[in-house]
Coordinates of C-alpha atoms in Angstrom, one line a residue:
M881 CA 116.8 88.2 47.2
I882 CA 119.2 90.2 49.2
L883 CA 117.2 93.4 48.8
N884 CA 114.0 91.5 49.6
A885 CA 115.7 90.1 52.7
L886 CA 116.9 93.5 53.8
A887 CA 113.4 95.0 53.2
V888 CA 111.8 92.3 55.2
T889 CA 114.4 92.8 58.0
V890 CA 113.7 96.5 58.2
V891 CA 109.9 96.0 58.2
L892 CA 110.2 93.4 60.9
A893 CA 112.5 95.6 63.0
I894 CA 110.1 98.5 62.8
L895 CA 107.1 96.3 63.6
G896 CA 109.1 94.5 66.4
R897 CA 110.1 97.9 67.9
R898 CA 106.5 99.0 67.9
W899 CA 105.3 95.7 69.4
L900 CA 108.0 95.8 72.1
R901 CA 107.2 99.5 73.0
T902 CA 103.5 98.5 73.3
R903 CA 104.3 95.6 75.5
L904 CA 106.7 97.6 77.7
S905 CA 104.4 100.6 78.1
P906 CA 102.6 99.1 81.1
L907 CA 105.9 98.5 82.8
A908 CA 107.0 102.1 82.2
E909 CA 103.7 103.3 83.7
F910 CA 104.1 100.9 86.6
E911 CA 107.6 102.4 87.3
R912 CA 106.1 105.9 87.2
E913 CA 103.4 104.9 89.7
L914 CA 106.0 103.4 92.0
G915 CA 107.8 106.8 91.9
T916 CA 104.7 108.5 93.2
L917 CA 104.5 106.4 96.4
R918 CA 105.3 108.5 99.5
V919 CA 107.3 106.9 102.3
L920 CA 105.2 108.4 105.1
D921 CA 101.7 107.7 103.7
R922 CA 99.6 104.9 104.9
N923 CA 97.1 102.7 103.0
Q924 CA 98.8 103.4 99.6
R925 CA 98.5 100.5 97.1
I926 CA 99.5 100.0 93.5
E927 CA 97.0 99.2 90.8
S928 CA 97.0 95.5 90.2
D929 CA 95.4 95.3 86.7
W930 CA 98.0 96.3 84.0
G931 CA 97.0 93.9 81.3
V932 CA 100.4 92.1 81.5
A933 CA 100.5 89.0 83.7
E934 CA 104.1 89.6 84.9
V935 CA 103.4 93.2 85.9
D936 CA 100.1 92.2 87.6
T937 CA 102.0 89.6 89.6
L938 CA 104.7 92.1 90.6
A939 CA 102.0 94.6 91.6
S940 CA 100.2 92.0 93.8
T941 CA 103.5 91.0 95.4
L942 CA 104.4 94.7 96.2
N943 CA 100.9 95.3 97.6
S944 CA 101.3 92.3 99.9
L945 CA 104.7 93.7 101.0
L946 CA 103.1 97.2 101.7
E947 CA 100.4 95.6 103.8
R948 CA 102.9 93.7 105.9
I949 CA 105.0 96.8 106.4
Q950 CA 101.9 98.8 107.5
R951 CA 100.9 96.1 110.0
S952 CA 104.5 96.1 111.4
V953 CA 104.5 99.9 111.7
E954 CA 101.1 99.8 113.5
R955 CA 102.4 97.3 116.0
E956 CA 105.4 99.4 116.7
Q957 CA 103.3 102.5 117.1
R958 CA 101.0 100.7 119.6
F959 CA 104.1 99.6 121.5
V960 CA 105.5 103.2 121.6
A961 CA 102.1 104.6 122.7
D962 CA 101.9 102.0 125.5
A963 CA 105.5 102.6 126.6
A964 CA 104.8 106.4 126.6
H965 CA 101.8 106.0 128.8
E966 CA 103.8 103.9 131.3
L967 CA 106.8 106.3 131.3
R968 CA 104.9 109.6 131.3
T969 CA 103.0 109.1 134.6
P970 CA 105.9 108.3 136.9
L971 CA 108.1 111.0 135.2
T972 CA 105.4 113.6 135.8
R973 CA 105.1 112.5 139.4
L974 CA 108.8 112.7 139.9
C975 CA 109.0 116.3 138.5
G976 CA 106.2 117.3 140.8
Q977 CA 107.8 115.8 143.9
L978 CA 111.1 117.5 143.1
E979 CA 109.4 120.8 142.6
L980 CA 107.6 120.5 145.9
A981 CA 110.8 119.5 147.7
S982 CA 112.6 122.4 146.2
G983 CA 109.9 124.8 147.4
E984 CA 110.1 123.6 151.0
L985 CA 113.8 124.3 151.3
P986 CA 115.5 127.7 151.9
A987 CA 116.3 129.4 148.7
G988 CA 120.0 129.6 148.0
S989 CA 120.9 126.6 150.2
A990 CA 123.1 123.8 148.6
L991 CA 120.3 121.2 148.9
H992 CA 117.8 123.6 147.4
D993 CA 120.1 124.2 144.4
R994 CA 120.7 120.4 143.9
I995 CA 117.0 119.5 144.0
T996 CA 116.2 122.4 141.6
A997 CA 118.9 121.1 139.2
A998 CA 117.4 117.6 139.5
A999 CA 114.0 119.0 138.7
R1000 CA 115.4 120.7 135.6
T1001 CA 117.0 117.4 134.5
S1002 CA 113.8 115.5 134.9
Q1003 CA 112.0 118.2 132.8
E1004 CA 114.6 117.8 130.1
L1005 CA 114.2 114.1 130.2
G1006 CA 110.4 114.6 129.8
R1007 CA 111.0 116.9 126.8
T1008 CA 113.4 114.4 125.2
M1009 CA 110.9 111.6 125.6
E1010 CA 108.2 113.7 124.0
I1011 CA 110.5 114.4 121.1
L1012 CA 111.4 110.7 120.6
L1013 CA 107.7 109.8 120.7
A1014 CA 107.0 112.5 118.1
L1015 CA 109.8 111.2 115.9
A1016 CA 108.2 107.7 116.1
R1017 CA 104.9 109.0 114.7
N1018 CA 104.9 108.1 111.0
Q1019 CA 101.6 109.7 110.0
A1020 CA 100.3 113.3 110.4
I1021 CA 96.5 113.9 110.8
T1022 CA 96.3 115.9 107.6
G1023 CA 92.5 116.6 107.7
E1024 CA 92.7 119.1 110.6
A1025 CA 92.9 122.9 109.9
V1026 CA 95.6 124.4 112.1
D1027 CA 96.1 128.1 112.6
L1028 CA 99.9 128.7 112.9
D1029 CA 99.4 132.0 114.6
E1030 CA 97.6 130.2 117.4
V1031 CA 100.4 127.6 117.5
V1032 CA 103.0 130.3 117.9
A1033 CA 100.9 132.0 120.6
A1034 CA 100.5 128.7 122.5
C1035 CA 104.3 128.1 122.3
V1036 CA 105.1 131.6 123.6
A1037 CA 102.5 131.2 126.4
S1038 CA 104.2 128.0 127.6
L1039 CA 107.6 129.8 128.1
S1040 CA 108.7 131.3 131.4
P1041 CA 107.9 135.0 131.8
V1042 CA 111.6 135.9 131.3
D1043 CA 111.9 133.9 128.0
A1044 CA 108.5 135.0 126.7
A1045 CA 109.5 138.7 127.1
R1046 CA 112.4 138.0 124.7
V1047 CA 110.1 136.7 121.9
H1048 CA 108.8 139.3 119.5
V1049 CA 106.0 138.0 117.3
R1050 CA 105.0 139.6 114.0
Q1051 CA 102.0 138.4 112.0
G1052 CA 100.9 139.0 108.5
N1053 CA 97.5 140.3 107.4
E1054 CA 96.4 137.0 105.9
P1055 CA 95.5 133.8 108.0
V1056 CA 98.2 131.2 108.2
I1057 CA 96.2 128.0 108.2
V1058 CA 97.6 124.6 107.1
R1059 CA 96.4 121.0 107.2
G1060 CA 98.2 119.1 109.9
D1061 CA 98.6 117.7 113.4
E1062 CA 98.4 120.6 115.9
L1063 CA 100.4 118.7 118.6
L1064 CA 103.3 118.0 116.2
L1065 CA 103.3 121.6 114.9
R1066 CA 103.5 122.9 118.4
L1067 CA 106.4 120.6 119.2
A1068 CA 108.2 121.8 116.0
V1069 CA 107.6 125.6 116.6
G1070 CA 108.4 125.1 120.3
N1071 CA 111.7 123.5 119.5
L1072 CA 112.7 126.3 117.1
L1073 CA 111.9 128.8 119.9
D1074 CA 113.7 126.8 122.5
N1075 CA 116.8 126.6 120.2
A1076 CA 116.8 130.3 119.5
L1077 CA 116.4 131.2 123.2
K1078 CA 119.1 128.8 124.3
Y1079 CA 121.7 129.8 121.7
S1080 CA 121.3 133.5 121.6
P1081 CA 121.3 136.1 124.4
G1082 CA 119.1 138.8 122.9
A1083 CA 115.6 139.0 121.3
V1084 CA 114.1 136.3 119.2
E1085 CA 111.8 137.3 116.4
V1086 CA 109.0 135.1 115.1
H1087 CA 107.3 136.0 111.8
T1088 CA 104.3 134.2 110.3
R1089 CA 103.2 135.1 106.8
T1090 CA 101.3 133.8 103.8
G1091 CA 102.9 133.8 100.3
A1092 CA 101.5 133.0 96.9
D1093 CA 101.7 129.2 97.4
E1094 CA 103.2 128.7 100.8
I1095 CA 102.8 129.4 104.5
V1096 CA 105.9 130.4 106.4
V1097 CA 106.9 130.4 110.1
Q1098 CA 110.3 132.2 110.5
V1099 CA 112.4 132.3 113.7
D1100 CA 115.4 134.6 113.9
D1101 CA 117.9 134.8 116.7
H1102 CA 120.8 137.1 117.3
G1103 CA 123.4 134.6 118.4
A1104 CA 126.7 133.4 117.1
G1105 CA 125.1 131.4 114.3
L1106 CA 126.3 128.0 112.9
S1107 CA 129.2 127.2 110.7
E1108 CA 128.5 126.0 107.2
A1109 CA 129.5 122.5 108.1
D1110 CA 127.1 122.5 111.1
L1111 CA 124.2 123.9 109.0
A1112 CA 124.4 120.7 106.9
R1113 CA 124.6 118.2 109.8
V1114 CA 122.6 119.6 112.8
R1115 CA 119.4 118.1 111.4
T1116 CA 120.8 114.6 112.1
P1117 CA 119.5 113.1 115.4
F1118 CA 122.0 113.5 118.4
V1119 CA 124.2 115.9 116.4
R1120 CA 124.8 119.4 117.8
G1121 CA 126.6 122.5 116.6
T1122 CA 130.3 122.4 117.5
N1123 CA 130.2 126.0 118.8
H1124 CA 127.4 125.3 121.3
A1125 CA 127.8 121.6 122.4
R1126 CA 129.9 122.4 125.4
R1127 CA 128.2 125.6 126.5
V1128 CA 124.5 124.6 126.3
R1129 CA 122.9 121.4 127.4
G1130 CA 120.8 119.4 125.0
A1131 CA 120.3 116.1 123.3
G1132 CA 120.6 117.2 119.7
L1133 CA 117.1 116.0 118.8
G1134 CA 115.2 119.3 118.3
L1135 CA 116.0 120.1 114.7
A1136 CA 115.6 116.4 113.7
L1137 CA 112.1 116.6 115.2
V1138 CA 111.3 119.9 113.3
E1139 CA 112.5 118.5 110.0
H1140 CA 110.5 115.3 110.6
V1141 CA 107.3 117.3 111.3
A1142 CA 107.9 119.4 108.2
A1143 CA 108.2 116.2 106.1
L1144 CA 105.0 114.8 107.6
H1145 CA 103.2 117.9 106.5
R1146 CA 104.9 117.9 103.0
G1147 CA 106.8 121.0 104.0
S1148 CA 110.5 121.8 104.6
L1149 CA 112.9 123.3 107.1
G1150 CA 115.4 125.9 106.0
L1151 CA 118.4 127.0 108.1
V1152 CA 120.7 129.9 107.1
N1153 CA 123.0 132.3 108.8
T1154 CA 121.9 135.9 108.5
G1155 CA 125.1 137.6 109.6
S1156 CA 123.6 138.5 113.0
G1157 CA 122.3 135.0 114.0
T1158 CA 120.5 132.0 112.6
R1159 CA 117.2 132.0 110.7
A1160 CA 115.0 128.9 110.8
T1161 CA 112.2 128.8 108.3
L1162 CA 109.3 126.3 108.2
Q1163 CA 107.4 126.3 104.9
F1164 CA 104.1 124.5 104.3
S1165 CA 101.5 124.4 101.6
P1166 CA 98.5 126.6 102.5
W1167 CA 95.3 125.0 103.7
C1168 CA 92.4 124.7 101.2
S1169 CA 88.9 123.3 101.5
S1170 CA 88.3 119.7 100.6
T1171 CA 86.1 120.8 97.6
A1172 CA 88.9 122.8 96.2
S1173 CA 91.7 120.4 97.0
G1174 CA 90.0 117.1 96.3
P1175 CA 90.3 114.1 98.7
D1176 CA 93.6 113.7 100.6

C-alpha cells in the first residue's frame, strides 16, 4: 500500500506539474508581451484573448489604462501646442523690436550694448522654449524619410558666418537616411553643434556615415572635454558640466533634448572624451522601405 501510494503521488505530481505549466503558459506569454511595450509608442494594446479568464480580465484592465494614459497625454500635448503658439508670437516680436532698436543706435555705445545683450537673452529664451516644447513631444513621425546630410547642412546654414566657418563637415559615400521627424533631428544636431561651438575655441568636425546596421552623426570638438563624472550626468535636464557652468551661459537642456530625440527614433547618444576634446555620437537604424521593413 505504501509503494502504491508513493507511485500514485509521483504520477500525480508529474501530471500536476504538466497541468500547472499548461495553465501558466498564457501568463508567461502575457508577461513577455508586456515586456515588448515601448514607453514612447502610441496606440499600443495587449491581446485580450488568452484563453484564461483571469489573464483576459487583466489584459482588458491594462488596455483600459493605456487608453486613459493616451488621452491624458494627448490633452497635455494640445495644451503645450496652444501655449507655444501664444508664447512664440510675442517673443518673436520682442526679438525683432530689440534688434531694430539696436540697429538704430550708435555701435559701441552703452545703450547699444545693453539692447544687444537683451536681444541675445530673448533669443536664448526662444531657443530654450523650443527645446522644452521638443522635450514635451512624446511621439516621432517615424514614417518620414530624412536625409541626415541635409539636416547637418541646414544646421550649419543657420549659424552665423563666423561659427559656420569653424564647422568642417565630412560625409561618407553612402546616403545617410533614417525614418524620423526632421524638425526634431534638426534640433538635436543643432544642439550638438551649439555645444561644440560654445565649449571649444577651435574647429568643430561633423562626420556622417553609414555602417553595416547603423547611421551615425559624429560631432568632435577640441575643447577641454568633460570629467568622467560629468559624462554620466550632463544628459540630465538642467545639469551642466562643472568646468563650463560658470564660463558659458546655458540652461543645461541641450543634451537632454538630444538624448530624448535619439530615444524617440530608437537610437542612442554617446559621449566620450577623445583626449583632445569631446565626441558626441548619434546612432540610428538605417531607413528601409516599407516593403522591406514591414509596417511600423
